[in-house]
């Protein structure tokens, strides 16, 4: 079983649509959760951290469900520029592998006009 | 520049040859990571440095892979006797994470694309 699982998609949505991605993780001891964005043939960049209470940044909302061990990302009013691969990342063992993040395979999103 | 710098950006080599990939992290970042990404796959963790030491080498796929970091800065990933399955993009990242801290923000370089023929 992989540490982090994501639906690879692809998700193809029209401009203005709302789209949601989920990511499940296997280690209940994980404490830090993140969404990264990766454009085609580019490096990943941090999109947002995911806090226990849920957090919002403009059109993006991230949520954490510890009981079911998943995190989600909601994108409202999709823009063409949102087309990218979205990677979830989870830390694993802060005791001995400080800073190490496990990444999912990514969910590909294409927003069409 | 102020970002993570990797070289070479592209490397084509023949099976059996050795390759060295270099990473120059953001100045002042104590933590440095190597990941690799194959086509359509997620990021596979290879090794993590805190300063010059590597507390976690568990992701290195075989003893043909090694990495070092000197002066708490530049890191080199070496792959000996390359195989075709080593073909991937090798990504280096650095962060301010130290003991007891984890902001989660890894700053990635643009990667070194390795093709083994």
PDB file of C-alpha atoms in Angstrom:
ATOM      1  CA  UNK A   1       0.000   0.000   0.000  1.00  0.00           C
ATOM      2  CA  UNK A   2       1.416   3.380  -0.966  1.00  0.00           C
ATOM      3  CA  UNK A   3       1.774   6.018   1.696  1.00  0.00           C
ATOM      4  CA  UNK A   4      -0.168   8.583  -0.306  1.00  0.00           C
ATOM      5  CA  UNK A   5      -2.817   7.802  -2.920  1.00  0.00           C
ATOM      6  CA  UNK A   6      -4.435  10.165  -5.388  1.00  0.00           C
ATOM      7  CA  UNK A   7      -6.887   9.777  -8.216  1.00  0.00           C
ATOM      8  CA  UNK A   8      -4.655  10.528 -11.251  1.00  0.00           C
ATOM      9  CA  UNK A   9      -7.535  11.906 -13.287  1.00  0.00           C
ATOM     10  CA  UNK A  10      -7.432  13.506 -15.726  1.00  0.00           C
ATOM     11  CA  UNK A  11     -10.091  15.985 -14.749  1.00  0.00           C
ATOM     12  CA  UNK A  12     -11.315  18.051 -17.700  1.00  0.00           C
ATOM     13  CA  UNK A  13     -13.593  20.910 -16.674  1.00  0.00           C
ATOM     14  CA  UNK A  14     -14.893  24.097 -18.322  1.00  0.00           C
ATOM     15  CA  UNK A  15     -13.881  27.523 -17.133  1.00  0.00           C
ATOM     16  CA  UNK A  16     -15.886  28.574 -14.116  1.00  0.00           C
ATOM     17  CA  UNK A  17     -16.472  25.050 -12.865  1.00  0.00           C
ATOM     18  CA  UNK A  18     -15.822  23.837  -9.346  1.00  0.00           C
ATOM     19  CA  UNK A  19     -13.579  20.809  -9.025  1.00  0.00           C
ATOM     20  CA  UNK A  20     -12.426  18.790  -6.028  1.00  0.00           C
ATOM     21  CA  UNK A  21      -9.524  16.404  -5.530  1.00  0.00           C
ATOM     22  CA  UNK A  22      -8.996  13.950  -2.709  1.00  0.00           C
ATOM     23  CA  UNK A  23      -5.865  12.338  -1.402  1.00  0.00           C
ATOM     24  CA  UNK A  24      -5.651   9.533   1.156  1.00  0.00           C
ATOM     25  CA  UNK A  25      -2.698   8.780   3.392  1.00  0.00           C
ATOM     26  CA  UNK A  26      -1.805   5.621   5.268  1.00  0.00           C
ATOM     27  CA  UNK A  27       0.035   6.809   8.372  1.00  0.00           C
ATOM     28  CA  UNK A  28      -2.304   8.035  11.076  1.00  0.00           C
ATOM     29  CA  UNK A  29       0.675   9.682  12.813  1.00  0.00           C
ATOM     30  CA  UNK A  30       1.214  12.130   9.956  1.00  0.00           C
ATOM     31  CA  UNK A  31       1.038  15.706  11.122  1.00  0.00           C
ATOM     32  CA  UNK A  32       1.686  17.971   8.170  1.00  0.00           C
ATOM     33  CA  UNK A  33      -0.201  18.068   4.893  1.00  0.00           C
ATOM     34  CA  UNK A  34       0.280  20.093   1.746  1.00  0.00           C
ATOM     35  CA  UNK A  35      -0.869  20.628  -1.803  1.00  0.00           C
ATOM     36  CA  UNK A  36       1.743  21.319  -4.468  1.00  0.00           C
ATOM     37  CA  UNK A  37       1.165  22.377  -8.036  1.00  0.00           C
ATOM     38  CA  UNK A  38       3.295  21.150 -10.930  1.00  0.00           C
ATOM     39  CA  UNK A  39       3.047  22.639 -14.400  1.00  0.00           C
ATOM     40  CA  UNK A  40       4.023  20.533 -17.393  1.00  0.00           C
ATOM     41  CA  UNK A  41       7.769  19.801 -17.392  1.00  0.00           C
ATOM     42  CA  UNK A  42       8.316  22.170 -14.490  1.00  0.00           C
ATOM     43  CA  UNK A  43       9.187  21.688 -10.852  1.00  0.00           C
ATOM     44  CA  UNK A  44       6.524  21.366  -8.121  1.00  0.00           C
ATOM     45  CA  UNK A  45       5.687  24.480  -6.149  1.00  0.00           C
ATOM     46  CA  UNK A  46       3.832  24.781  -2.866  1.00  0.00           C
ATOM     47  CA  UNK A  47       0.204  25.774  -3.409  1.00  0.00           C
ATOM     48  CA  UNK A  48      -1.000  25.672   0.180  1.00  0.00           C
ATOM     49  CA  UNK A  49      -0.638  23.956   3.506  1.00  0.00           C
ATOM     50  CA  UNK A  50      -3.606  22.066   4.936  1.00  0.00           C
ATOM     51  CA  UNK A  51      -4.600  22.882   8.494  1.00  0.00           C
ATOM     52  CA  UNK A  52      -6.811  20.840  10.784  1.00  0.00           C
ATOM     53  CA  UNK A  53      -9.534  23.461  10.772  1.00  0.00           C
ATOM     54  CA  UNK A  54      -9.508  23.779   7.011  1.00  0.00           C
ATOM     55  CA  UNK A  55      -8.172  26.802   5.210  1.00  0.00           C
ATOM     56  CA  UNK A  56      -8.975  28.947   2.248  1.00  0.00           C
ATOM     57  CA  UNK A  57      -6.839  30.990  -0.104  1.00  0.00           C
ATOM     58  CA  UNK A  58      -8.916  32.845  -2.652  1.00  0.00           C
ATOM     59  CA  UNK A  59     -10.579  30.282  -4.909  1.00  0.00           C
ATOM     60  CA  UNK A  60      -8.778  27.375  -3.231  1.00  0.00           C
ATOM     61  CA  UNK A  61      -9.996  25.549  -0.143  1.00  0.00           C
ATOM     62  CA  UNK A  62      -8.107  22.761   1.574  1.00  0.00           C
ATOM     63  CA  UNK A  63      -9.526  20.420   4.181  1.00  0.00           C
ATOM     64  CA  UNK A  64      -8.207  17.641   6.372  1.00  0.00           C
ATOM     65  CA  UNK A  65     -10.204  14.684   7.647  1.00  0.00           C
ATOM     66  CA  UNK A  66      -8.057  12.849  10.196  1.00  0.00           C
ATOM     67  CA  UNK A  67     -10.664  10.220  11.015  1.00  0.00           C
ATOM     68  CA  UNK A  68     -10.799   9.037   7.416  1.00  0.00           C
ATOM     69  CA  UNK A  69      -7.189   9.985   6.686  1.00  0.00           C
ATOM     70  CA  UNK A  70      -7.719  12.128   3.636  1.00  0.00           C
ATOM     71  CA  UNK A  71      -7.127  15.676   2.510  1.00  0.00           C
ATOM     72  CA  UNK A  72      -9.025  17.534  -0.152  1.00  0.00           C
ATOM     73  CA  UNK A  73      -8.547  20.498  -2.425  1.00  0.00           C
ATOM     74  CA  UNK A  74     -11.475  22.445  -3.828  1.00  0.00           C
ATOM     75  CA  UNK A  75     -11.021  24.889  -6.687  1.00  0.00           C
ATOM     76  CA  UNK A  76     -13.895  27.254  -7.374  1.00  0.00           C
ATOM     77  CA  UNK A  77     -14.434  29.306 -10.529  1.00  0.00           C
ATOM     78  CA  UNK A  78     -11.729  27.423 -12.435  1.00  0.00           C
ATOM     79  CA  UNK A  79      -9.429  29.432 -14.692  1.00  0.00           C
ATOM     80  CA  UNK A  80      -7.494  28.272 -17.730  1.00  0.00           C
ATOM     81  CA  UNK A  81      -4.345  28.991 -15.731  1.00  0.00           C
ATOM     82  CA  UNK A  82      -5.353  26.376 -13.136  1.00  0.00           C
ATOM     83  CA  UNK A  83      -4.482  23.631 -15.640  1.00  0.00           C
ATOM     84  CA  UNK A  84      -1.678  21.686 -13.978  1.00  0.00           C
ATOM     85  CA  UNK A  85      -0.981  18.574 -11.940  1.00  0.00           C
ATOM     86  CA  UNK A  86      -1.835  18.831  -8.266  1.00  0.00           C
ATOM     87  CA  UNK A  87       0.268  16.786  -5.872  1.00  0.00           C
ATOM     88  CA  UNK A  88      -0.610  16.117  -2.283  1.00  0.00           C
ATOM     89  CA  UNK A  89       2.234  15.716   0.188  1.00  0.00           C
ATOM     90  CA  UNK A  90       2.254  14.260   3.670  1.00  0.00           C
ATOM     91  CA  UNK A  91       5.003  14.060   6.241  1.00  0.00           C
ATOM     92  CA  UNK A  92       5.573  10.640   7.684  1.00  0.00           C
ATOM     93  CA  UNK A  93       7.725  10.349  10.732  1.00  0.00           C
ATOM     94  CA  UNK A  94       8.810  13.593  12.239  1.00  0.00           C
ATOM     95  CA  UNK A  95      10.842  11.788  14.810  1.00  0.00           C
ATOM     96  CA  UNK A  96      13.521  10.339  12.608  1.00  0.00           C
ATOM     97  CA  UNK A  97      12.982  11.660   9.112  1.00  0.00           C
ATOM     98  CA  UNK A  98      12.486  15.310   9.795  1.00  0.00           C
ATOM     99  CA  UNK A  99      11.278  17.190   6.793  1.00  0.00           C
ATOM    100  CA  UNK A 100      10.722  14.174   4.583  1.00  0.00           C
ATOM    101  CA  UNK A 101       7.519  14.390   2.569  1.00  0.00           C
ATOM    102  CA  UNK A 102       5.718  11.628   0.742  1.00  0.00           C
ATOM    103  CA  UNK A 103       4.082  12.758  -2.472  1.00  0.00           C
ATOM    104  CA  UNK A 104       1.131  11.327  -4.306  1.00  0.00           C
ATOM    105  CA  UNK A 105       1.286  10.679  -8.044  1.00  0.00           C
ATOM    106  CA  UNK A 106      -0.661  13.836  -8.726  1.00  0.00           C
ATOM    107  CA  UNK A 107      -4.055  14.633 -10.213  1.00  0.00           C
ATOM    108  CA  UNK A 108      -4.037  16.187 -13.658  1.00  0.00           C
ATOM    109  CA  UNK A 109      -6.454  19.045 -14.239  1.00  0.00           C
ATOM    110  CA  UNK A 110      -7.275  20.621 -17.597  1.00  0.00           C
ATOM    111  CA  UNK A 111      -9.563  23.635 -17.702  1.00  0.00           C
ATOM    112  CA  UNK A 112     -11.005  24.328 -21.145  1.00  0.00           C
ATOM    113  CA  UNK A 113     -12.538  27.564 -22.460  1.00  0.00           C
TER     114      UNK A 113
ATOM    115  CA  UNK B   1      19.773  33.407  -8.881  1.00  0.00           C
ATOM    116  CA  UNK B   2      18.023  32.952  -5.552  1.00  0.00           C
ATOM    117  CA  UNK B   3      16.453  29.578  -6.302  1.00  0.00           C
ATOM    118  CA  UNK B   4      17.661  25.983  -6.241  1.00  0.00           C
ATOM    119  CA  UNK B   5      20.013  25.373  -9.120  1.00  0.00           C
ATOM    120  CA  UNK B   6      20.589  21.984 -10.716  1.00  0.00           C
ATOM    121  CA  UNK B   7      22.976  20.838 -13.402  1.00  0.00           C
ATOM    122  CA  UNK B   8      23.011  19.475 -15.965  1.00  0.00           C
ATOM    123  CA  UNK B   9      19.454  20.189 -17.015  1.00  0.00           C
ATOM    124  CA  UNK B  10      19.623  17.325 -19.490  1.00  0.00           C
ATOM    125  CA  UNK B  11      21.933  14.330 -19.616  1.00  0.00           C
ATOM    126  CA  UNK B  12      21.944  11.534 -22.154  1.00  0.00           C
ATOM    127  CA  UNK B  13      24.256   8.665 -21.365  1.00  0.00           C
ATOM    128  CA  UNK B  14      24.919   5.121 -22.395  1.00  0.00           C
ATOM    129  CA  UNK B  15      24.026   2.168 -20.261  1.00  0.00           C
ATOM    130  CA  UNK B  16      26.872   1.311 -17.919  1.00  0.00           C
ATOM    131  CA  UNK B  17      28.322   4.805 -17.663  1.00  0.00           C
ATOM    132  CA  UNK B  18      28.497   6.795 -14.424  1.00  0.00           C
ATOM    133  CA  UNK B  19      26.728  10.144 -14.053  1.00  0.00           C
ATOM    134  CA  UNK B  20      26.927  12.971 -11.541  1.00  0.00           C
ATOM    135  CA  UNK B  21      24.087  15.368 -10.889  1.00  0.00           C
ATOM    136  CA  UNK B  22      24.654  18.556  -8.974  1.00  0.00           C
ATOM    137  CA  UNK B  23      22.392  20.622  -6.743  1.00  0.00           C
ATOM    138  CA  UNK B  24      23.062  24.076  -5.356  1.00  0.00           C
ATOM    139  CA  UNK B  25      20.393  24.823  -2.731  1.00  0.00           C
ATOM    140  CA  UNK B  26      19.057  28.162  -1.596  1.00  0.00           C
ATOM    141  CA  UNK B  27      21.604  29.873   0.615  1.00  0.00           C
ATOM    142  CA  UNK B  28      20.932  29.212   4.289  1.00  0.00           C
ATOM    143  CA  UNK B  29      18.688  26.189   3.746  1.00  0.00           C
ATOM    144  CA  UNK B  30      19.914  23.433   6.012  1.00  0.00           C
ATOM    145  CA  UNK B  31      17.766  20.639   4.618  1.00  0.00           C
ATOM    146  CA  UNK B  32      18.304  19.193   1.150  1.00  0.00           C
ATOM    147  CA  UNK B  33      16.381  16.421  -0.584  1.00  0.00           C
ATOM    148  CA  UNK B  34      16.725  14.378  -3.722  1.00  0.00           C
ATOM    149  CA  UNK B  35      13.621  12.986  -5.386  1.00  0.00           C
ATOM    150  CA  UNK B  36      13.131  11.415  -8.781  1.00  0.00           C
ATOM    151  CA  UNK B  37      10.107  11.483 -11.010  1.00  0.00           C
ATOM    152  CA  UNK B  38       9.503   9.030 -13.810  1.00  0.00           C
ATOM    153  CA  UNK B  39       6.991   9.701 -16.572  1.00  0.00           C
ATOM    154  CA  UNK B  40       3.478   9.687 -15.155  1.00  0.00           C
ATOM    155  CA  UNK B  41       4.707   8.849 -11.678  1.00  0.00           C
ATOM    156  CA  UNK B  42       4.820  10.749  -8.444  1.00  0.00           C
ATOM    157  CA  UNK B  43       7.911  11.982  -6.700  1.00  0.00           C
ATOM    158  CA  UNK B  44       9.988   9.136  -5.316  1.00  0.00           C
ATOM    159  CA  UNK B  45      12.063  10.098  -2.291  1.00  0.00           C
ATOM    160  CA  UNK B  46      15.754   9.206  -2.569  1.00  0.00           C
ATOM    161  CA  UNK B  47      17.738  10.846   0.239  1.00  0.00           C
ATOM    162  CA  UNK B  48      17.584  13.670   2.766  1.00  0.00           C
ATOM    163  CA  UNK B  49      20.447  15.764   4.148  1.00  0.00           C
ATOM    164  CA  UNK B  50      20.441  17.864   7.272  1.00  0.00           C
ATOM    165  CA  UNK B  51      23.623  19.873   6.994  1.00  0.00           C
ATOM    166  CA  UNK B  52      26.273  17.496   5.655  1.00  0.00           C
ATOM    167  CA  UNK B  53      24.825  14.356   7.183  1.00  0.00           C
ATOM    168  CA  UNK B  54      22.193  12.118   5.670  1.00  0.00           C
ATOM    169  CA  UNK B  55      19.874  10.807   8.397  1.00  0.00           C
ATOM    170  CA  UNK B  56      17.660   9.142   5.817  1.00  0.00           C
ATOM    171  CA  UNK B  57      19.106   7.291   2.833  1.00  0.00           C
ATOM    172  CA  UNK B  58      16.326   4.753   2.731  1.00  0.00           C
ATOM    173  CA  UNK B  59      15.025   5.829  -0.659  1.00  0.00           C
ATOM    174  CA  UNK B  60      18.182   5.108  -2.626  1.00  0.00           C
ATOM    175  CA  UNK B  61      17.105   2.277  -4.947  1.00  0.00           C
ATOM    176  CA  UNK B  62      20.394   0.389  -5.048  1.00  0.00           C
ATOM    177  CA  UNK B  63      24.045   0.616  -4.072  1.00  0.00           C
ATOM    178  CA  UNK B  64      24.743   2.148  -7.478  1.00  0.00           C
ATOM    179  CA  UNK B  65      23.266   5.358  -6.098  1.00  0.00           C
ATOM    180  CA  UNK B  66      25.147   7.592  -3.686  1.00  0.00           C
ATOM    181  CA  UNK B  67      25.020  11.212  -2.646  1.00  0.00           C
ATOM    182  CA  UNK B  68      27.103  13.604  -0.668  1.00  0.00           C
ATOM    183  CA  UNK B  69      26.841  17.140   0.548  1.00  0.00           C
ATOM    184  CA  UNK B  70      29.752  19.355   1.422  1.00  0.00           C
ATOM    185  CA  UNK B  71      29.994  22.609   3.347  1.00  0.00           C
ATOM    186  CA  UNK B  72      26.317  22.367   4.163  1.00  0.00           C
ATOM    187  CA  UNK B  73      25.626  23.533   0.642  1.00  0.00           C
ATOM    188  CA  UNK B  74      26.202  21.830  -2.705  1.00  0.00           C
ATOM    189  CA  UNK B  75      25.124  18.213  -3.104  1.00  0.00           C
ATOM    190  CA  UNK B  76      26.082  15.658  -5.721  1.00  0.00           C
ATOM    191  CA  UNK B  77      24.033  12.594  -6.625  1.00  0.00           C
ATOM    192  CA  UNK B  78      26.096   9.903  -8.334  1.00  0.00           C
ATOM    193  CA  UNK B  79      24.686   6.980 -10.259  1.00  0.00           C
ATOM    194  CA  UNK B  80      27.191   4.306 -11.177  1.00  0.00           C
ATOM    195  CA  UNK B  81      26.793   1.829 -14.027  1.00  0.00           C
ATOM    196  CA  UNK B  82      23.572   3.444 -15.182  1.00  0.00           C
ATOM    197  CA  UNK B  83      20.670   1.284 -16.304  1.00  0.00           C
ATOM    198  CA  UNK B  84      17.751   2.187 -18.555  1.00  0.00           C
ATOM    199  CA  UNK B  85      15.374   2.107 -15.586  1.00  0.00           C
ATOM    200  CA  UNK B  86      17.369   4.986 -14.076  1.00  0.00           C
ATOM    201  CA  UNK B  87      15.937   7.295 -16.740  1.00  0.00           C
ATOM    202  CA  UNK B  88      13.898   9.940 -14.934  1.00  0.00           C
ATOM    203  CA  UNK B  89      13.907  13.564 -13.847  1.00  0.00           C
ATOM    204  CA  UNK B  90      16.003  13.968 -10.712  1.00  0.00           C
ATOM    205  CA  UNK B  91      14.696  16.794  -8.573  1.00  0.00           C
ATOM    206  CA  UNK B  92      16.569  18.476  -5.778  1.00  0.00           C
ATOM    207  CA  UNK B  93      14.797  20.536  -3.131  1.00  0.00           C
ATOM    208  CA  UNK B  94      15.878  22.538  -0.138  1.00  0.00           C
ATOM    209  CA  UNK B  95      14.051  23.930   2.862  1.00  0.00           C
ATOM    210  CA  UNK B  96      14.557  25.755   6.092  1.00  0.00           C
ATOM    211  CA  UNK B  97      13.351  22.695   7.981  1.00  0.00           C
ATOM    212  CA  UNK B  98      15.528  21.882  10.928  1.00  0.00           C
ATOM    213  CA  UNK B  99      15.164  19.737  14.028  1.00  0.00           C
ATOM    214  CA  UNK B 100      11.676  20.138  15.344  1.00  0.00           C
ATOM    215  CA  UNK B 101      10.574  22.246  12.435  1.00  0.00           C
ATOM    216  CA  UNK B 102       8.787  21.420   9.246  1.00  0.00           C
ATOM    217  CA  UNK B 103       7.197  24.201   7.311  1.00  0.00           C
ATOM    218  CA  UNK B 104       6.601  21.737   4.508  1.00  0.00           C
ATOM    219  CA  UNK B 105       7.714  24.212   1.926  1.00  0.00           C
ATOM    220  CA  UNK B 106      10.260  22.513  -0.220  1.00  0.00           C
ATOM    221  CA  UNK B 107      11.784  24.686  -2.915  1.00  0.00           C
ATOM    222  CA  UNK B 108      12.540  22.559  -5.931  1.00  0.00           C
ATOM    223  CA  UNK B 109      15.075  23.023  -8.669  1.00  0.00           C
ATOM    224  CA  UNK B 110      14.046  22.538 -12.274  1.00  0.00           C
ATOM    225  CA  UNK B 111      15.500  19.061 -12.255  1.00  0.00           C
ATOM    226  CA  UNK B 112      18.035  17.084 -14.225  1.00  0.00           C
ATOM    227  CA  UNK B 113      16.469  14.956 -16.936  1.00  0.00           C
ATOM    228  CA  UNK B 114      18.486  11.765 -17.287  1.00  0.00           C
ATOM    229  CA  UNK B 115      18.099   9.495 -20.293  1.00  0.00           C
ATOM    230  CA  UNK B 116      19.985   6.215 -20.332  1.00  0.00           C
ATOM    231  CA  UNK B 117      20.197   4.643 -23.772  1.00  0.00           C
TER     232      UNK B 117
END
